[in-house]
Every structure is written in structure tokens, then in C-alpha cells.
Amino acid sequence: MGKLIRLELNNFKSYKGHHTLLFGDSYFTSIIGPNGSGKSNSMDAISFVLGIKSSHLRSAHLKDLVYRGRVLKTSKINDDGSAETPATNGHANGTAGLDDPGLQPQRTDRNDPKTAWVMAVYEDDAGDEQKWKRVITNSGASEYRINDRLVTAQQYNEALEAENILIKARNFLVFQGDVEAIASQSPKDLTRLIEQISGSLEYKAEYERLEGEAEQASENQNYHLHRRRGINSEIKQWQEQKKEAENYENKADERDNAIVTHILWKLYHFQKVMEESGAEIQRHQEELKEFHRGIEKYEKALDDARKDQARVQKDVSRVERSIKAKEREIEETENSLIPIDEKIDQSKSGTEKIRRRLESLIKERNEQSAAVASVKKELAVVEKAQKHFETEWKETLKKQGKQLSESDLKEYNKLRAEVISRTSANQAKLDNLLRQLKTDEVTVSSLKGKVEASEAQVDKLAGEVDYTTQRKQAVNESVKAISKDIDGKKKEFNSLQSERLRTNQKHTELDEKLQEVMKKLLEAADGKRQSDREMRTKEMVTSLKRIFPGVRGRVGELCKPKQKKFDEAVITALGRDFDSVIVDTEKTGTECVQYLKDQRFGPMTFIPLDNIKVSAVNSSLKGLPKARLTIDTIDFDASLERAMSYACGSSIVCDDLVTAKHICYDKGTQVKAVTLEGFVIHKAGLMTGGRGAEGKGSKRRFEEHDIQNLEKMKDKLIAELESLPKANRKGTVEEQLQSDLAGLDQRLTYAKSELAAFEQNLASKKKELDHEKRHLKEIKPKFNQKSAELESIQSNVKKVRDAVSEVEDKVCGPFCQRLGYENIRAYEAQQGSLEQEMSQKRSDFEVQKQRLVSRQKWDTSQLTSTEQRVARLEEQLESQEQGIATYERQKATLEDALDVKNAELETLNEQLNEQKAKLAKKTDKVTDARNELHKRSKDVDSTTKAITSLETEIQRNSAGRYALLRRCKLEQIQIPLEEGSKGLDSLPVDSVLQADPDAMDVDEDLDADLQAHDYGIEVDYEELADDLKESDEEHIEEQLRAKIDALNAELEKLNPNMRAVDRLDEVESRLKSTEKDFEDSRRAAKGSRDAFNDVKEKRFDLFNKAFSHISEQISHVYKDLTRSATFPLGGQAYLDIEDSDAPYLSGIKYHAMPPLKRFRDMEHLSGGEKTMAALALLFAVHSYQPSPFFVLDEVDAALDNANVEKIRNYIREHAGPGMQFIVISLKTGLFQGSESLVGVYRDQDANSSNTLTLDLRKYQ
């Protein structure tokens, strides 16, 4: 085999420009280099040139394999040499992300190449070089060349396979991670690997297709084979049935003749009895006319008495209805009075409360009016005192003042002018000071008044707050007291209400118990009636058995369920036929019916064994899971099988409702299905049923002592109900408590509203008090400040005045001495003190008047508020009194109406008593008339009974004749008729009789027109033998019936299929067609099977050849890899196939046993052991159809030094002609044992990966 000499790269991945990886004549070459240098890109280059897809080369598209300089400059270089583009708004070189090779990048570096190629130079066994080249074109597509000649991808692949380089199997490459993948792969994956290596995988699709076709052809052949067998079996059955049909037709003709004879015999004797009975009835009717003429008078008297009784009874009913209506009106009126009384009591209670509150407010209003009058009086006294003071003041001035002469006054004025002239400056200053002093005095006086008024207002408001607080506390206490009363009343009311509710509940419980007891008594009465009816029916059946020997008994008594669980289902399935009576012959049944009529007994159904028709059971109903035919669930005498089959019909018994629904609904089978619980699904799909209260034939549920106990319990419950208070009606105490609670709630609401008003008023007063206090706090400092300023001004005024006084003393001294004054100021002071006193008095009067006016305003506002409240309460009082008056008027009106209705009720009761007395008299008259008529009607009754008996006989024979004619019409029995007679087609088919022609039900309402109606049909009795006409004894009919029964028995045994001939022809034609289809399917199945076996054999041979080789080699390879000086024998490994017949469809398990350890599966080995086992498998696989070289990419990454050394030794031992190893490794222990090294490094200046080659054989 050849070898790989060198690898040339141009602009491939991280290799810019042209580079050569030289392997030379070395058979063990290691490619080494630091992380990020691009050594793994050399592995990608080998894979690329050998046809591996770009998706296996860590790239999405071929263009990504072209060298990209800008990307490498700005990207991070990974450990494997690939470039990772940083996350930016765009791509570094504008080429990333282009999935379509035909799209051009928006921006590119002008220096970036657009194409790349890799060329592998291979030397074959003959020493000739072959150049395999793969190019990435500008459009991003691949181009293949061999020795610079352009070839297709398929030709390129075939050239590689000629050198045993299998691209699909990749038997020459081991990428990073392949070892771990092989170590962790499943048995199925290992099978697929061997299929790829062996080439059997190419036959997988064809294998699966041919396998499906072979299976389909085989199924088709089996289908036609079974179909042919079924048709052959069907032909045999139809041939047998054809013979049975011919024999059946002969017997049927003989049976029909016997039936005609039997019918003629019965019709003849029916006609004979009817004619004789008709003549007898005519005679009795003549006698009956004579009797009727004698009793017409008594019948008329009875009719008149009954009419009078009915008229009086109608009057009694009318009066009773009027009484009931009047009682309802009285009850409604009494119920209307109850709420009016409650409203009157509540209104009176509210009126009393309003009166008490009004009296309190009127008293308060009077006190406030007296306070207002007192304030007015005090204000008038102050004003009067002020006027008196003014008058006295004027008198005082006159008395104390001195009169100056004209000359003295002039001198005084002159001196004053001189003083003013000499003291003009001081006087001006004094005037200014006095003006300022006056202004300040006014200001101080005003501030003082405000302070005093504010203090007075604070004191007043504080008093009002205290008063309002006291009132609020009093109302609060009232609220608490009312709430306490309400709680007490509510507690008492709830107690009474609970007691009433308990009474009502007790009443309800007793009533429910009473209803339950009454229900049980009704059930007991019904059960007793059913028991009596059942007893009468049993007695009647016993009588019938005694009188008529052919009576066998009722169906329910003659059959017994095989298991107890079938009881309910059998009773339900039999339905009305459960009580049907089985008789031997139709004649016996007819006689039984007549006997029932004679005895006036209820209707019963009879099932005659001789001519009852039983339909064949559908064979598909047999063998159903969890279901069986009803007749299969009961035991009975074999002689009754026909009757039991008729009663059971084709109904089935199912274990549960689900099974019944599945059969009737899902499968669509029209059958009556009955479940063990009693549910029924009818043929039409209607579902009814469920277990009834009591099954048929069960014992009576209540014994006599049970009924007595129930009666005692009923009386006890009624007594307890009567002893309880009247339910759903409130007592007087409860109503009074409810009224008191309503009043207390109203008082509480009013008190709470009053409390809220006090709280609001108190909050307002406190707010006003706080405002006044803040105001006082604000103006008091101003007052003190102004008072200090006033004192300062007064001091200045004193100084200026002293200066002026000195001047005045010098100027006016002589004048004052002459007039007797100490100085001029004494004169002026006398006049000034009087004026000051007057001013002070006036100020006192004004302050007192202001205080009284403020008090008057407050008292007046309080009085106004109180008067408004009094007015509102008076309005409420008036409204309440008007309401009471209205309620009183309504109450009086209702009481008057109640009295009138009670009087009318008494009148109606009197009328009722009178009418009942009349009714009693009329009833006595009716009784007397009925007794008299009964005495005269005994002869009529006896004659009527005789006529009735004869009519019954005629009716019975007429019905028998009609039934026979009807049977002939329905069953198309041809009987001989007289000339001119109507045919059987003119016979009407009565709907009642048509319902069940075989069941002889008794119908007391049968149409009387059938009594002697022959419908124009006249039978010809010429063919009837004379001996049969003379006698109608039973033994003759028994002979006729025995003959018919014998023929019927033979016919029933035959049970032929009359369409057997037609069906036989159809089946034979189908057999010919089926034979042809079977032969075609057999040939097709053989062809598909042969084609499938050929592909199967090829696939098996290829797979088994590869598996045998690998299984044999893996043991040697694993021993070589695990052998050491310590363990010279190494470990053991083997492959275990799960299915030796079709190994490619099952899994292959790989077991390895490291030295001194037992065999284990791969998942139980350590990491290093897994790697060694995986490498052994890889080497063993490679040994089958080995490629000339083997490229390993860092397979020693997970191995320790010891295992790396074993790998190195194995490679050195096996490297040589026919086996070239190219290993990419970072482990020194591995690459130092190689024959040559290819070093890969990063050239930062050229922004590219570069390589160096070193031959180590020179140094070993």
C-alpha cells in the first residue's frame, strides 16, 4: 500500500499563502505546536482534501475555510487554531454569516483571498505520485482535481476508494472527541459503525423495502389461501343443504294437507255450535222482553230519585266550595291585621318617646327664654343708669364750676396767649406728645378691651365646652343603657326564636318520619294487593291444571336460573311471558280462555306447544364474551323447550352494562340485551331498566305484625305532631319582643344621632376656644408693648408740661393769687379731673353694655336652635299621630270586613247543614228505589246471564273461526270455498289479534261484531270426511294434531336452506376467481421472498465478514495496548453480538478486562481504561480494509504517561509499509518516539500559521 508524502495548503484556514507539510518517507509523523498555532487545521486540511464535508470541519460553509486576514487580526485564536470573531455590530471582514455561496460580501479587505485549495501528494505501491487536489472557488463551491485534471466528486471518491480510503466510513481519521464518543456509544451505535466499515449499510434501505414487500406478499398469499379453503368448505355445505331442501319440500306438501283437514274440521264444528247457540239466544230474548216491560216503572222511579240526589249533591258541593273560599278570605284578613297591630304599637312607642323628648326640649326652651329676658332687663337697667349719670354730671359741673368776669377772662386769655407765645416750642412739642399720647391711649384702651373681651370669650367657651361635655356623657350613658337593653331583648328574642325553630325542626322531622311510615304502609298495602293477586293467579292456575290436563304451568314456575346471579336478568328478559301459562295444544288454551271468561277472571296469556312458532336464534350471538343467550341461563324440562325458546326469544344476558352497550351500540347488533342488574337495551336502541322495588315471585315484604307496628308508629307520630305548638307562627311574647326591639333600635338611632351632634358641637366649641386662646395669646404682647410705650410718652409729657408750667407760673402767678388759685394749672386741673371722671364712667358703661349684648346674642342663638328642634319634634309627633290614626282606621275597616265575612261564613254553614239534610233524604229515596228495583230484577238477571253465556259461546266460537280464517290468510293456507264465496283476502286483520297470533291472550273488549260475522266467506266442507263431521271429540283432534306434529317434527329436524341451489352456483363462480388470485399471490410472494433473501444474504455476508475480522483483531490489539513489563500478557477484550441471525438489526456489546480486573462493560471502566479500550476498537476497525495512512488528532488527551507510552509503543511497532501514522499530539511521551516531527507555529508578522519539519531518525 502507498503512503502520504506531503500536504500542500494555499489560503486554507489559518495558513496564508502556500504552505507544505512534509511527511517524506516517515511512517510515524507527529504534528505538534502550541495551542492556537493551527495544528488542528492541518487535520482539517487532510480531511478536506479527502472529501470530508465542511460541517465536520468546524465550519458551516466552505467559504469559512478560506483564509481571512482581518478576522485573524481582530479575533481570538482558539486552542484548535480556529478564529472566534468578537461580537460587534458587523463582521470583521464582512464575510461571516453568508450562507449562500453566490452572495458577495458587502465589504472585504482588498488583501483577503477569495479562493483556497489543499493538495495531498500520495505515492502508490508502484512508486508513482498521485496528486489529489480540492479547491474552494470564488463562488464558494468545491472543485476536485486528480493530477491537475478536473474530475467530478464521484470520480474523486472512486479514486480514493481504489486506494482503500473510504470517505463514508472515515476509516483513516480520528478527530478530537471521537475516542470519547466511541467509548460512550451504545450497542446499536457500534453495530452501525461496523455496518459503515463493512459496507452492509448500503443495503439497509433496499433490505427494509424488500422485507416489507415480502411480508405484504406473504400476508396476501395467506389471505387468498384461507379464502380458498373457506369457499371449498362453503361449497360442501351448500351441496348438503340442496339435498335437504328437496326432501323438505315433499314433507311440507304432506304437512299442508294435514293442516287443511284439521282446519276444516274445526271450522265445521265452530259453525255448528254458533248456529245452535244463536237459536237458543233468540228464545231467551223473547222472554227477556216480557220481563223488561214489568220493571220499567221501577227503573223510572230510580232514575228520578238519582236525578234529585245529583241536583242536591251539586248544591252541597257548591256551598262547600263557597265555605272554603270564605275561610281563605277570613284567614287572609286575619293575617293582614297582624302587621297593622305591630305598626300601631311601634308608632305609639315612638310617639311616647317623641313626647318625652319634646317636654325636655320645651323645658330647656323656657329656661333659655327666661335667660334672654333677664339679659334684656339687665341691659335696660345699664342704659338707664348711664342716662342718669349724664344728667347728674351736668348738674355737678354747674355746682362746682366758678364763673369768671369778662375782664378776668380777657386777662386769662391774654396771659394764656403770652404763655403760648413764650412756650410755643414746648407747647408744639407737648401737643405732638399729647396727640401721640391720645392715640396710644386709644390703642391701649382698644387692646385692653380686646384682651378683656377675649378673656371673657375664653371663659364663656370653656363653660360651654364643659356643659356640652356633660351632656355628651349623659347621652353616651343613655346609648350604653339602650344598647344593653337591646342585647338583653335580642338574647331573649333569639332564645324564643331558637325555640320556635327547634319546634319547627322537630315538626319537620316528625312529619318526615310520618311520611316515611305512610309510604311504607302504602307499600305494604300494595304488596298485600300484589300478594293477593299472585295468590289468586296461583289458585287459578292450579284450578286450570285440575280441570284441563294439558296445562303445564306458568313459565316462571317451570324454569329455574342456573345461578342465583341470573335471577333478576331472567325475570326482566322474560317480561310479560314470566306469567304466561304453557299448554299442550291450542285447543286446551282456547278452553282455558273460555273458562277464565266464565269465571270473570282477569286476562292471562297461553303458549300452546303444538303450533307455537319459534324463530331461529342468530348464530352470531353465541360465544360472545361476558354474554350468553337467556335460554342458556335457565334449567327446564326438555319437553318445554319450544315454549321456553319462544318466551326467551333471541335475548341475551350480559354481565354488565358496558358489555351490553358494546354489543348493541358499538357492534350494531339488533338484539334485546339484559344486564344482571336489570338494565334492558331493546332492539330499537332504547335503554330502560334498573332494579325494581320487588322482583316477581318474591316473598311479601311486610308481615301482619310489621303493619301493626307501622300503624302504632303512625299514631304516635301524629300525637307528637298535635302536641307541638303551631308551626311557623310567632307567639305573643316573641311579637312583643320584636316590637320592643324595633322601638329600642329607633331610640338608639336617635340617641346616636344626638351623640354625634354633641360630638360635632363639642369639636366646634373646642376649635372656637382654641382660636380665642390663640387670639388672646397674639394680642396680649401687643397690649403690654403699647402700655410700655404709653408710659414713656406720659413721662415725656410730664417733662414738657413741667417746663410749660414753670413759664405759666411766672406769667400767670399774680393772676392766680388774685383769683385764689395756687396756679393756673389748679384752675385747669379742676376742670380736667371732672372730665376724666366722666370719661371713666362712660367707659365702664360701654364695657358692661358690650358684655350684656354678647351674652344676649349667645342666649338668643341657643333659644332659636332649641325652638327649631321643638318644631321638628312637633312635626314628627304630628306625623306619628296621623300614622296611628291611619292604622287605626285600616284596622277598624279590616275588623268590620272580618265581622261581615264571619257572619257570611255562619250563613253558609247553616245553608250547608240544610243541604246535607236534604241530601240525606234524597239518598234514602234512591236506596229505597234501588232495593225495590232489585227485587223485581232477579228474573231479568238470570235470563241475562243465560243470554250472556250463550253470547260468550258464540263469541268464543266466532273468534275461533276468525282466528282459523285469519291464520289461513296470514299463513296462505288454501282451504276449499263455496262458489260465489268471497276470498280470504276480504277478511280484515284485526290489529289487536295481529300483534301476537301465537299467544292466546284473553281480551274482554274484543269487538262484538266478530260474534257472528262470516265476512262473506263460505267454506266448502265436501272434502271433509263424514266421520269427522259427526264427532268433535278430543281424540279426533289429537289424532289430527299428532299427524301434523309428526310431520312438523320431521320438517324441523330437516331445517333446509331453500336458497341453497342459487348460493351453490354463486360460490362455485367465486372459487374460480379465488383460485386465480391465489396463484398470482403465491408467485408474487416467492419472487419477493427470493429478492429479499438475496439482499439479506449480501448484507449478512458483508457484516459478518467485517465483524469476524474485528472481533478476532480486537483481542490482539487490546493486549498489545495494555501489555507492560508488569503485565506482560496485557488485558482481554471481545465483542458480543446479541442476534447472530440478523446481527445488523441488533446491538453489539464491547467488553474489556484491563489487567488483573474482571470483564466489564464500557460504562463501568475508568477514563483512561475507556480511552485504551476505545483506541483498541479503533485500531481493530482500521485493520479491516485498512487505509494506507491513519490520522489521529490528540487521542492521548485523557491518558496518563504510562498509557501514552503504551500507545507510542503500539504505533512504533505497527508503523511501516502499508500503515502510516500521522498523530497530532501535545504529549511529549508520544511525539518524542515518532520518526519525524511537523511543527506548527504562529507567525504574528505574517498573521499566519507556518510549519517546520524535522527528521528525528538522525537523532535516535
JSON list of C-alpha atoms in Angstrom, two decimals, residues 13 402 487 604 643 921 1007 1125 1251:
[
{"chain": "A", "resi": 13, "resn": "LYS", "atom": "CA", "xyz": [-7.98, 28.50, 7.33]},
{"chain": "A", "resi": 402, "resn": "LYS", "atom": "CA", "xyz": [-66.66, 129.08, 89.02]},
{"chain": "A", "resi": 487, "resn": "ASP", "atom": "CA", "xyz": [-78.72, 43.00, 73.85]},
{"chain": "A", "resi": 604, "resn": "MET", "atom": "CA", "xyz": [-103.82, -14.46, 31.01]},
{"chain": "A", "resi": 643, "resn": "ALA", "atom": "CA", "xyz": [-92.23, -22.65, 24.80]},
{"chain": "A", "resi": 921, "resn": "LYS", "atom": "CA", "xyz": [-133.35, 12.38, 52.41]},
{"chain": "A", "resi": 1007, "resn": "ASP", "atom": "CA", "xyz": [-115.12, -6.42, 19.03]},
{"chain": "A", "resi": 1125, "resn": "ALA", "atom": "CA", "xyz": [6.59, -5.10, 31.97]},
{"chain": "A", "resi": 1251, "resn": "THR", "atom": "CA", "xyz": [5.29, 24.82, 9.62]}
]
